[in-house]
Tab-separated table of C-alpha atoms in Angstrom:
chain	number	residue	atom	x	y	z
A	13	UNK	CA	0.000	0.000	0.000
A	14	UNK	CA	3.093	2.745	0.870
A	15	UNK	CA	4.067	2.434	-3.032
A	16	UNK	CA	0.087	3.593	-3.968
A	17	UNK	CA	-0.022	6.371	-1.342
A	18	UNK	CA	1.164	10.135	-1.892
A	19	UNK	CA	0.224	13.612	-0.759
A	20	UNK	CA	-2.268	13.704	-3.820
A	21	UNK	CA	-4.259	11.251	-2.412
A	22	UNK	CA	-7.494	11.951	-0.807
A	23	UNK	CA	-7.615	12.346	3.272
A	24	UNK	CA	-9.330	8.980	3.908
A	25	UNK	CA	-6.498	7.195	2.351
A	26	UNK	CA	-3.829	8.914	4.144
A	27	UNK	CA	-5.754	8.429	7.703
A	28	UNK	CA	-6.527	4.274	6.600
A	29	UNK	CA	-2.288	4.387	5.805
A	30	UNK	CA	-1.314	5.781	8.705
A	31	UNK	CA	-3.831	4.192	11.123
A	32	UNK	CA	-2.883	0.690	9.134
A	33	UNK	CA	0.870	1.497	9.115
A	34	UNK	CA	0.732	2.051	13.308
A	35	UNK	CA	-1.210	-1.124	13.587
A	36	UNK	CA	1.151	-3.172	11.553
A	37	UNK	CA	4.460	-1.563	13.659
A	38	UNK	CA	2.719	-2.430	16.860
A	39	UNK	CA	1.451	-6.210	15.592
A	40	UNK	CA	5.449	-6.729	14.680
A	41	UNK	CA	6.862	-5.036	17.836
A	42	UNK	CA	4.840	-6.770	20.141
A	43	UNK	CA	5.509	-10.243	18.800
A	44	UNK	CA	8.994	-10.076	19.964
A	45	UNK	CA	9.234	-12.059	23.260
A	46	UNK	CA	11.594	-9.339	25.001
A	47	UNK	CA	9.691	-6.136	25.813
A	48	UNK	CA	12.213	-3.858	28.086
A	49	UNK	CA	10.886	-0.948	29.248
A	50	UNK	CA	11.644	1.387	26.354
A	51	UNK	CA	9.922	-0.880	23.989
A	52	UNK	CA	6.676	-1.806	26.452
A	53	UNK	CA	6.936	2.533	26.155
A	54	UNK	CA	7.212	2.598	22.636
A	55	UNK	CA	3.807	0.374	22.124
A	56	UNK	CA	1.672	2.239	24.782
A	57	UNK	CA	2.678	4.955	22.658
A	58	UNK	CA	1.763	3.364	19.338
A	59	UNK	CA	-1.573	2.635	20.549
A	60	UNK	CA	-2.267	5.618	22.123
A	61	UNK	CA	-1.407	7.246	18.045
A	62	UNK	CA	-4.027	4.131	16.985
A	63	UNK	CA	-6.534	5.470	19.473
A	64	UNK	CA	-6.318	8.894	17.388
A	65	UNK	CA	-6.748	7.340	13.953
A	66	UNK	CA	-9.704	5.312	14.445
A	67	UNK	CA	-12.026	8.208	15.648
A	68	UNK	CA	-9.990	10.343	12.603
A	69	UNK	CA	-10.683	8.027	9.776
A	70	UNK	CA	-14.528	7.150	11.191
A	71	UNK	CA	-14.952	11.188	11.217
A	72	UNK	CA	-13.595	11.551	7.870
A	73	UNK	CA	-15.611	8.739	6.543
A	74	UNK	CA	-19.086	10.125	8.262
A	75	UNK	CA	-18.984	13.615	7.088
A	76	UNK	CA	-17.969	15.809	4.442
A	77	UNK	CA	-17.877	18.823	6.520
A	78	UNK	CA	-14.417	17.932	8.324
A	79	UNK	CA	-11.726	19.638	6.352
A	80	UNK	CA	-8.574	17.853	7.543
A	81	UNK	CA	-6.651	18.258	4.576
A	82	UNK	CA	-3.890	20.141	6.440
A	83	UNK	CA	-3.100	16.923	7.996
A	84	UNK	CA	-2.283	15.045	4.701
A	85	UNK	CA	1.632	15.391	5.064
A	86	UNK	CA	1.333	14.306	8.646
A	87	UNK	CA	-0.101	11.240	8.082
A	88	UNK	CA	2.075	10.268	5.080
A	89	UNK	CA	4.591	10.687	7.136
A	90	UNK	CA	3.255	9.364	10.104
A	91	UNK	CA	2.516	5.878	8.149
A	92	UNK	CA	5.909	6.010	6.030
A	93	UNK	CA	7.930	6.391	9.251
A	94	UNK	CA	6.297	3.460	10.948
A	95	UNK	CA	6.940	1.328	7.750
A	96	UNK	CA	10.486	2.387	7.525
A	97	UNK	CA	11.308	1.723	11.577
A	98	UNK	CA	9.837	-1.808	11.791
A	99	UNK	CA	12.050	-2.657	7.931
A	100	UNK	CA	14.826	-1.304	10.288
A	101	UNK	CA	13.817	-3.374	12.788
A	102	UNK	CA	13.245	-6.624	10.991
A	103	UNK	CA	16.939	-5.695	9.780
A	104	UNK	CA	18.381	-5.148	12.722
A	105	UNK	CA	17.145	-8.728	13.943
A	106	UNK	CA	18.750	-10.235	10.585
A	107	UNK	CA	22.205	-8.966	11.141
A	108	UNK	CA	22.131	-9.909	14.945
A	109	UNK	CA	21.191	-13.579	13.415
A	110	UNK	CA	18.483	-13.569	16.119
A	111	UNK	CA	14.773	-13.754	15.773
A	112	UNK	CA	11.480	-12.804	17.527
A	113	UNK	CA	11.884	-15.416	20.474
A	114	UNK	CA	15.564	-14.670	21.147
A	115	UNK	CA	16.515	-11.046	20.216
A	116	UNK	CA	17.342	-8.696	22.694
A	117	UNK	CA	19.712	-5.920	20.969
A	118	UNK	CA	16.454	-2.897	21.232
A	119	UNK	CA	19.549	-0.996	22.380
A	120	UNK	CA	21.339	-1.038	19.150
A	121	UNK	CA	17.905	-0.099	16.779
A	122	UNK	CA	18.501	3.191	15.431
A	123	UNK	CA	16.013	4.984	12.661
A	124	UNK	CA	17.724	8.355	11.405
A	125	UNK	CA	20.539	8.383	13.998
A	126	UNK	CA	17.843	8.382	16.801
A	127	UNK	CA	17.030	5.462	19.457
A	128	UNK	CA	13.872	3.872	20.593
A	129	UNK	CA	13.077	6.209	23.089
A	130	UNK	CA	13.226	9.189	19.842
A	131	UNK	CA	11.374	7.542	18.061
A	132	UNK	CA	8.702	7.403	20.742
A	133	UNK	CA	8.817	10.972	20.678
A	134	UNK	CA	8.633	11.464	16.878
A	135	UNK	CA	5.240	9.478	17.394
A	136	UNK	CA	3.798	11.774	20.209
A	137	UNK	CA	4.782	14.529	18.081
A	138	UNK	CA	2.248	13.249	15.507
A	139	UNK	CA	-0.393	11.625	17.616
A	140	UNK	CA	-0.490	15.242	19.392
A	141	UNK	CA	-0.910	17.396	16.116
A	142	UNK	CA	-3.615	15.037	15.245
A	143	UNK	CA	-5.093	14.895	18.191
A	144	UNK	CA	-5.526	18.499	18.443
A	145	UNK	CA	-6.763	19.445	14.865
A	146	UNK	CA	-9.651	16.555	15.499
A	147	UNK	CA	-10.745	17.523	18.698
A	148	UNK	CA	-10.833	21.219	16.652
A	149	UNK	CA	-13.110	20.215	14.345
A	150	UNK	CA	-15.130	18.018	16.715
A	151	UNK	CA	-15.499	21.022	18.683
A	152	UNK	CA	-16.361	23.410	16.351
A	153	UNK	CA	-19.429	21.809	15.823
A	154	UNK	CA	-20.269	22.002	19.589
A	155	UNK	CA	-22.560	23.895	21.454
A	156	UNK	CA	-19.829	24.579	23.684
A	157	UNK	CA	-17.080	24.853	21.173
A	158	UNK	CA	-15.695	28.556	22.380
A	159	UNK	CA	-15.016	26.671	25.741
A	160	UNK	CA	-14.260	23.258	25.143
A	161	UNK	CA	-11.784	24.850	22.297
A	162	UNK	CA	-10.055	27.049	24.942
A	163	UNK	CA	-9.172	24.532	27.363
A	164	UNK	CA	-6.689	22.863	24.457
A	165	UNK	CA	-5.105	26.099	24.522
A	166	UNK	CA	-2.272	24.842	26.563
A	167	UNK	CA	-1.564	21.276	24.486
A	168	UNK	CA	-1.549	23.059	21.461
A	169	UNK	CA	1.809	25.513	23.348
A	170	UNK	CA	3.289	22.548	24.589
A	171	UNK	CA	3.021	20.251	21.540
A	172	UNK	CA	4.556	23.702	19.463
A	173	UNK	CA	7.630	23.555	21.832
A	174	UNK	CA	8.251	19.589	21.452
A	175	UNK	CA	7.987	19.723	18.069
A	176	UNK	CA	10.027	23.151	18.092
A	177	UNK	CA	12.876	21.115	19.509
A	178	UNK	CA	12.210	18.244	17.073
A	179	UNK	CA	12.823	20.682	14.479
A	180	UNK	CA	15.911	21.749	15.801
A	181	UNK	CA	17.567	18.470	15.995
A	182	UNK	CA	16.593	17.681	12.707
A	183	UNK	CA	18.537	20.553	11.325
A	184	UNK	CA	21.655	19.549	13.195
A	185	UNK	CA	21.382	15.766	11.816
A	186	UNK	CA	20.995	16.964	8.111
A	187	UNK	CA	23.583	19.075	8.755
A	188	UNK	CA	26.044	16.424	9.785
A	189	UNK	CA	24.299	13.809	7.705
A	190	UNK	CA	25.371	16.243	4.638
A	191	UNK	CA	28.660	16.761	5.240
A	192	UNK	CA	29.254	12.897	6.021
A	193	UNK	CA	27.502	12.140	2.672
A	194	UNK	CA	29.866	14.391	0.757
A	195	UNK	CA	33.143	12.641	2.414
A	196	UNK	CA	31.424	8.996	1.666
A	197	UNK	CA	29.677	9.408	-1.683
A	198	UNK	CA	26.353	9.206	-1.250
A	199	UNK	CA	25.800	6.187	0.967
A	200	UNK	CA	23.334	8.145	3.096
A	201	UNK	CA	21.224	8.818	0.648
A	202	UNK	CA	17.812	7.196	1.830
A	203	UNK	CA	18.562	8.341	5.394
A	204	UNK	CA	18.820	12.065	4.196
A	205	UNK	CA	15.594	11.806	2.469
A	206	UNK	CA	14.036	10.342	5.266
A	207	UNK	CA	15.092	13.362	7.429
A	208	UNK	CA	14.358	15.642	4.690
A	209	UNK	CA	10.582	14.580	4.504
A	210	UNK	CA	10.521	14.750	8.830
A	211	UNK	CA	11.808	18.332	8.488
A	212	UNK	CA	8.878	19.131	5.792
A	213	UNK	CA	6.590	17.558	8.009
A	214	UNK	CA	7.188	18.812	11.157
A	215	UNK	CA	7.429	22.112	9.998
A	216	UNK	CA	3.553	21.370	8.953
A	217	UNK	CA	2.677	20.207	12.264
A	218	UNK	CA	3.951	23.599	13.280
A	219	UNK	CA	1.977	25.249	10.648
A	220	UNK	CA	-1.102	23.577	11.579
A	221	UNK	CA	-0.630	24.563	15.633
A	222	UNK	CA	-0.200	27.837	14.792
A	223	UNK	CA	-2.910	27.802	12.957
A	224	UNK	CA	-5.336	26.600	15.168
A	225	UNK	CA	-3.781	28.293	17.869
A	226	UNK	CA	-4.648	31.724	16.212
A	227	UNK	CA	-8.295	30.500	15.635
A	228	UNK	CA	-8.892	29.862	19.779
A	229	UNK	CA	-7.379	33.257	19.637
């Protein structure tokens, strides 16, 4: 499904792929026999992103009036990054010749230069910008919307300084990953494009908190 989905497709498509895409990572993580702490983290984080998409893709599918199409990079992204950690994953278990019942190297799983416990946070990051521009447009339609709106005031401020910092690290791994690339020929290509798609994306997570953010205003 990843090689049939873009940004021009339609908002259903990119909620089903990212909602699909989270299931899938989760199904595969948590059919590894050793679950440390980090990783028992990492899949109450994955389903707390799942517990986002459902409602999102049943509210997309049940009206015409919710305009999400701000979050159509998000998702992409969303879904391509959990496809592209659990093919590092599976990797990583190849080249420790381990498998499911015996591997126990979560320590040595990296996804763009980042751990485990990153990628966690590159997940919140998402599940939170999502969160926040359903609940918008589930409130909007409230009788108590002015309200109800208002009291997200403060997740939308703290999810724009996570994802603030996000942004900043980014920067400072293209801008090693670049400069390695040049002395090694090109061998990080698919890693630079990776981070180069985060970047875009997290800059419209940004977008859409600020947006939102000047609405409650």
């Amino acid at each position: 499904m990843a090689e049939l989905v873009g940004l021009a497709s339609g908002i259903l498509t990119l909620a089903t792929f990212a909602f699909q895409c989270s299931v899938s990572l989760y199904e595969t993580v948590n059919s590894f026999r050793s679950h440390p702490r980090r990783v028992r983290d990492l899949l109450s984080e994955l389903e707390a992103l799942r517990a986002v998409l459902a409602p999102l893709v049943e509210l997309v599918k049940s009206t015409s009036d919710a305009n999400l199409s701000i979050l159509d990079r998000p998702l992409l992204r969303c879904g391509n990054a959990c496809n592209e950690f659990q093919q590092e994953l599976l990797q990583c278990v190849s080249r420790s010749n381990s498998n499911r019942s015996n591997f126990h190297n979560w320590a040595r799983l990296t996804y763009m230069g980042d751990n485990i416990d990153d990628f966690r946070d590159l997940l919140a990051g998402y599940k939170a910008t999502i969160n926040i521009a359903l609940t918008y447009t589930t409130l909007r339609q409230s009788t108590e919307a002015a309200e109800s709106i208002g009291d997200y005031e403060g997740l939308i401020q703290d999810t724009k300084e996570d994802l603030g910092i996000r942004l900043e690290s980014i920067d400072r791994k293209l801008e090693q990953l670049v400069e390695k690339d040049m002395d090694q020929s090109g061998s990080n290509t698919a890693e630079l494009h990776s981070l180069r798609e985060e970047r875009l994306s997290t800059e419209k997570c940004l977008q859409i908190c600020a947006q939102l953010s000047s609405h409650i205003d």
